[in-house]
PDB file of C-alpha atoms in Angstrom:
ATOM      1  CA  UNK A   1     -28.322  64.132  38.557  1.00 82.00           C
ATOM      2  CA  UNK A   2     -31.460  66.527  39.509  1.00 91.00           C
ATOM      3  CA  UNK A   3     -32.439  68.609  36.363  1.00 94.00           C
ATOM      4  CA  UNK A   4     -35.394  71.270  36.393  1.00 96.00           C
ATOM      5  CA  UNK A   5     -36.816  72.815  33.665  1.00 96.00           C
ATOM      6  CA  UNK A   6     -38.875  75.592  33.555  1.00 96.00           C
ATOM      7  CA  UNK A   7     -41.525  76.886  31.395  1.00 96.00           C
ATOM      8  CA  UNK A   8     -43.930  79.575  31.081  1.00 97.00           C
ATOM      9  CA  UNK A   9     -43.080  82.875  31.436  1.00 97.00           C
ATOM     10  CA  UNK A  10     -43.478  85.867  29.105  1.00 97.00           C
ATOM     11  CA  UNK A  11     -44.619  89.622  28.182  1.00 98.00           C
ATOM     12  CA  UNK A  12     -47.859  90.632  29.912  1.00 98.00           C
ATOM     13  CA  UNK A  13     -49.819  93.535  31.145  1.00 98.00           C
ATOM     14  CA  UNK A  14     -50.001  94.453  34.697  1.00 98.00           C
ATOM     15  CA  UNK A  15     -53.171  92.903  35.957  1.00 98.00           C
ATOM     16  CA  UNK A  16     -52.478  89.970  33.929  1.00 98.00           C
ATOM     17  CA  UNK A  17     -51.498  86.350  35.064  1.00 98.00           C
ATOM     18  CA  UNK A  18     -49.360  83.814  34.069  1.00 98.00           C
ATOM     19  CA  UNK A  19     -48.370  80.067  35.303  1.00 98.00           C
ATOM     20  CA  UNK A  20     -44.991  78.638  35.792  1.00 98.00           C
ATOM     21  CA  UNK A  21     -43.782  75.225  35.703  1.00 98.00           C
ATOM     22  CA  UNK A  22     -40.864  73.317  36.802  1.00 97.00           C
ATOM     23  CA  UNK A  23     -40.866  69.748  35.808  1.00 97.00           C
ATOM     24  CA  UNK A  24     -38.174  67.761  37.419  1.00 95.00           C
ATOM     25  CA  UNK A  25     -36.426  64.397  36.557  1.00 93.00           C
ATOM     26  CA  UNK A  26     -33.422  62.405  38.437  1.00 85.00           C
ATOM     27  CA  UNK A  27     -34.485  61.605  42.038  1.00 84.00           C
ATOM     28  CA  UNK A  28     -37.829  61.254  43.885  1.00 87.00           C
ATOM     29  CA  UNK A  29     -39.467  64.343  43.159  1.00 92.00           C
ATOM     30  CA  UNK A  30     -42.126  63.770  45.788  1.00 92.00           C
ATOM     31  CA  UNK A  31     -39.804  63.579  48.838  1.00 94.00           C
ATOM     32  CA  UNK A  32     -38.358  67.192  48.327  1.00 94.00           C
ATOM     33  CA  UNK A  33     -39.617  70.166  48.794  1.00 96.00           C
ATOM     34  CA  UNK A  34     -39.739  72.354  45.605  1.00 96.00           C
ATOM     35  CA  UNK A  35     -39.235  76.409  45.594  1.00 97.00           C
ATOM     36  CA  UNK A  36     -39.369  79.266  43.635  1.00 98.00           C
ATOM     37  CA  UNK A  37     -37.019  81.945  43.627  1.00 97.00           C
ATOM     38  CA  UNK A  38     -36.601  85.436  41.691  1.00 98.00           C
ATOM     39  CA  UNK A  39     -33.480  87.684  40.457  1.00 98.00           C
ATOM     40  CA  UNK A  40     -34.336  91.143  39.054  1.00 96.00           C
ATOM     41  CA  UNK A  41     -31.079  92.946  36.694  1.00 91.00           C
ATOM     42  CA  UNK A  42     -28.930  94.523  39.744  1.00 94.00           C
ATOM     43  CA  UNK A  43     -30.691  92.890  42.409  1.00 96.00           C
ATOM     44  CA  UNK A  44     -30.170  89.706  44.890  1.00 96.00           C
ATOM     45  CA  UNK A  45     -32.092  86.761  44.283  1.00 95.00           C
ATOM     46  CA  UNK A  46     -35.436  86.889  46.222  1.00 96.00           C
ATOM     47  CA  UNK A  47     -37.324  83.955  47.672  1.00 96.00           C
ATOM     48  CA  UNK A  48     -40.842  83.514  45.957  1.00 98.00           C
ATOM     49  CA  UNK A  49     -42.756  80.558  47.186  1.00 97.00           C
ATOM     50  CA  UNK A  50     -42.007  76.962  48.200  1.00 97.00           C
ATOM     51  CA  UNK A  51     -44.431  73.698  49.088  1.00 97.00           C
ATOM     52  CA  UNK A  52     -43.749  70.584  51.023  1.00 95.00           C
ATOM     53  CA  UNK A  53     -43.195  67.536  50.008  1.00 92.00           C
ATOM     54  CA  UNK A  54     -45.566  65.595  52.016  1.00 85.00           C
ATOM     55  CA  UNK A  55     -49.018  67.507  52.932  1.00 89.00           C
ATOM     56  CA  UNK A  56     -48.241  70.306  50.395  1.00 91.00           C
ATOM     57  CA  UNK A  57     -47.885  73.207  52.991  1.00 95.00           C
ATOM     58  CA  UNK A  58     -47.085  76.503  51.578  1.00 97.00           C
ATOM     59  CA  UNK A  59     -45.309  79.414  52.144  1.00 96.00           C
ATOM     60  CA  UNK A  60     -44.836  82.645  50.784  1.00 97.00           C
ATOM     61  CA  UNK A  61     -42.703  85.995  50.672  1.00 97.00           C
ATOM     62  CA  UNK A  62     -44.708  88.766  51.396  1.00 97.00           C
ATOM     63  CA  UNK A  63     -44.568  90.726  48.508  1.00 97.00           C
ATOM     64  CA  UNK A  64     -46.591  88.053  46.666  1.00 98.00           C
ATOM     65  CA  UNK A  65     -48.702  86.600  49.362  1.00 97.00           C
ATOM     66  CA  UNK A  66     -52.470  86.686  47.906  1.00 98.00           C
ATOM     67  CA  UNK A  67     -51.571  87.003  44.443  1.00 98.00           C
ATOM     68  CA  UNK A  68     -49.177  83.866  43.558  1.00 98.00           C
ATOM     69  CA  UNK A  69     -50.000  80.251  44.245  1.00 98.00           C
ATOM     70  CA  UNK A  70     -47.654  77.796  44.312  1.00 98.00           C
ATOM     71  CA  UNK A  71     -48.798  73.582  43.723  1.00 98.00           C
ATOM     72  CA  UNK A  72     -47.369  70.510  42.993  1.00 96.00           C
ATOM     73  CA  UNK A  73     -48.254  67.772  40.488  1.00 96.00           C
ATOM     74  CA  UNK A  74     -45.969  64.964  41.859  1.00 95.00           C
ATOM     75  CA  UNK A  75     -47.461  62.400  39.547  1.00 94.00           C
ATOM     76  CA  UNK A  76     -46.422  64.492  37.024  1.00 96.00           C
ATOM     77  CA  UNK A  77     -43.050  65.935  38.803  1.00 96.00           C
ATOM     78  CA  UNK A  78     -43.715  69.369  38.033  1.00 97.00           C
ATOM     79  CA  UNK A  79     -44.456  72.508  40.612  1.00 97.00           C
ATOM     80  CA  UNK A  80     -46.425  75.157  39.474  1.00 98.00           C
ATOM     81  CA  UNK A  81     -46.812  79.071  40.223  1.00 98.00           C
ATOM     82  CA  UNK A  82     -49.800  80.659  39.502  1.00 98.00           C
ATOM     83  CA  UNK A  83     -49.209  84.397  39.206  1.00 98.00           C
ATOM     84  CA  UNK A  84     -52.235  86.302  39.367  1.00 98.00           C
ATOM     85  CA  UNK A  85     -52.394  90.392  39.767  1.00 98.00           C
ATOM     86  CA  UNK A  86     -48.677  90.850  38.221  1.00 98.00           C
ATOM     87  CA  UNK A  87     -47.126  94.208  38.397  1.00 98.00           C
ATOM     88  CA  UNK A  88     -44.225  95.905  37.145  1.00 97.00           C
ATOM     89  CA  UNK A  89     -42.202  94.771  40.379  1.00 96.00           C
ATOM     90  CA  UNK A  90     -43.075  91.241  39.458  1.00 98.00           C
ATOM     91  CA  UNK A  91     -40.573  91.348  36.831  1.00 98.00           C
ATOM     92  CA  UNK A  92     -37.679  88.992  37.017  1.00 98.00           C
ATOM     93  CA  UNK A  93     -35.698  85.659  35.946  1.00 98.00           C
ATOM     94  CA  UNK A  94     -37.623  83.318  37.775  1.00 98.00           C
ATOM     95  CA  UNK A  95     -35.987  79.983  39.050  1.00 98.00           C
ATOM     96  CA  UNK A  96     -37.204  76.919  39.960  1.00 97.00           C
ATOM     97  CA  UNK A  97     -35.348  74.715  43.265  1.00 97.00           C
ATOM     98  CA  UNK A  98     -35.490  71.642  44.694  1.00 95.00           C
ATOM     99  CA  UNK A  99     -34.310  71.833  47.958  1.00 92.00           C
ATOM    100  CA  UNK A 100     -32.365  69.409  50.505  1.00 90.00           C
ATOM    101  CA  UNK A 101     -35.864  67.616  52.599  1.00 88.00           C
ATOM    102  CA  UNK A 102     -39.088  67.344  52.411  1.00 89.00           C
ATOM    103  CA  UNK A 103     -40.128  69.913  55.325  1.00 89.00           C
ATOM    104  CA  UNK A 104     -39.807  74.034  54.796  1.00 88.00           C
ATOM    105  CA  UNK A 105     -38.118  76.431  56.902  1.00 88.00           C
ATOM    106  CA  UNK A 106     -36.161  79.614  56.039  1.00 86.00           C
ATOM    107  CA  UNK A 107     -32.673  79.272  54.895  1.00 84.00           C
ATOM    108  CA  UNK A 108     -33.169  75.596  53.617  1.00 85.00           C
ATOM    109  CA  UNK A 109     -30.138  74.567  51.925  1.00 91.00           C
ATOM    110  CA  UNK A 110     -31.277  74.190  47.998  1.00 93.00           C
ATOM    111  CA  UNK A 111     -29.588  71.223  46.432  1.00 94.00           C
ATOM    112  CA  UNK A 112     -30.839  72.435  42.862  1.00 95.00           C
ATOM    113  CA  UNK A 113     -31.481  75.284  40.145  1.00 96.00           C
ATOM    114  CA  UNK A 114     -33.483  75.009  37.241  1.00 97.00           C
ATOM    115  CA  UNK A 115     -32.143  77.696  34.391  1.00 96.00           C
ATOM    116  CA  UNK A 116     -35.026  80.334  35.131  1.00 97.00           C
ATOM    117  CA  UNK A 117     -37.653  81.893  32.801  1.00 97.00           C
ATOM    118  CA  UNK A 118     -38.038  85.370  32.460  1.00 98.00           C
ATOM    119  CA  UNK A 119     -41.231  87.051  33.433  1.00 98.00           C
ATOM    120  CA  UNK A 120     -41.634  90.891  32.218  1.00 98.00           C
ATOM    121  CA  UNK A 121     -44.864  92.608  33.387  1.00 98.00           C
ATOM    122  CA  UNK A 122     -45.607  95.800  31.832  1.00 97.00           C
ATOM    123  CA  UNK A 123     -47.229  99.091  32.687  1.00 92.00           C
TER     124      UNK A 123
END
């Protein structure tokens, strides 16, 4: 059994930054590639960021290209999103995944949720 378990969000201005992580435990966390997702009250849940497993390629929505990094500590089993530039948008549960290979591509099935961590970003 897969758990993830995020940490780091919080209350900050917009303009401010905060990091995420996602430490995982319960299978090999460096074969899997590891995503982050959003949900906003009233709204789907949005696809953030996700990395690779094996040479740590990236890949970002749109809306947060430029200002969020994502990384990967697999010694340490955690993934990590750097959110720099928040705004008001930016707010949202945010939820850690593990997903079903070690290669991206959209629509990758996602074999596991962490319990999210709410970011609110104010004006």
């Amino acid at each position: 059994q897969v758990q993830l378990v995020e940490s780091g969000g919080g209350l900050v201005q917009a303009g401010g930054s905060l990091r995420l992580s996602c430490t995982a435990s319960g299978r090999t966390f460096s074969r899997y590639v590891m995503g982050w997702f959003r949900q906003a009250p009233g709204k789907e849940r949005e696809f953030v960021a996700a990395i690779s497993a094996n040479f740590a390629s990236t890949y970002y929505a749109d809306s947060v290209r430029g200002r969020f990094t994502i990384s990967r500590d697999n010694a340490k089993s955690t993934v990590y999103l750097q959110m720099n530039g928040l705004i008001p948008e930016d707010t949202s549960v945010y939820y850690c995944a593990q997903h079903s290979g070690s290669r991206y591509y959209t629509g990758v099935r996602i074999d596991y949720w962490g319990q999210g961590t709410q970011v609110t970003v104010s004006s």
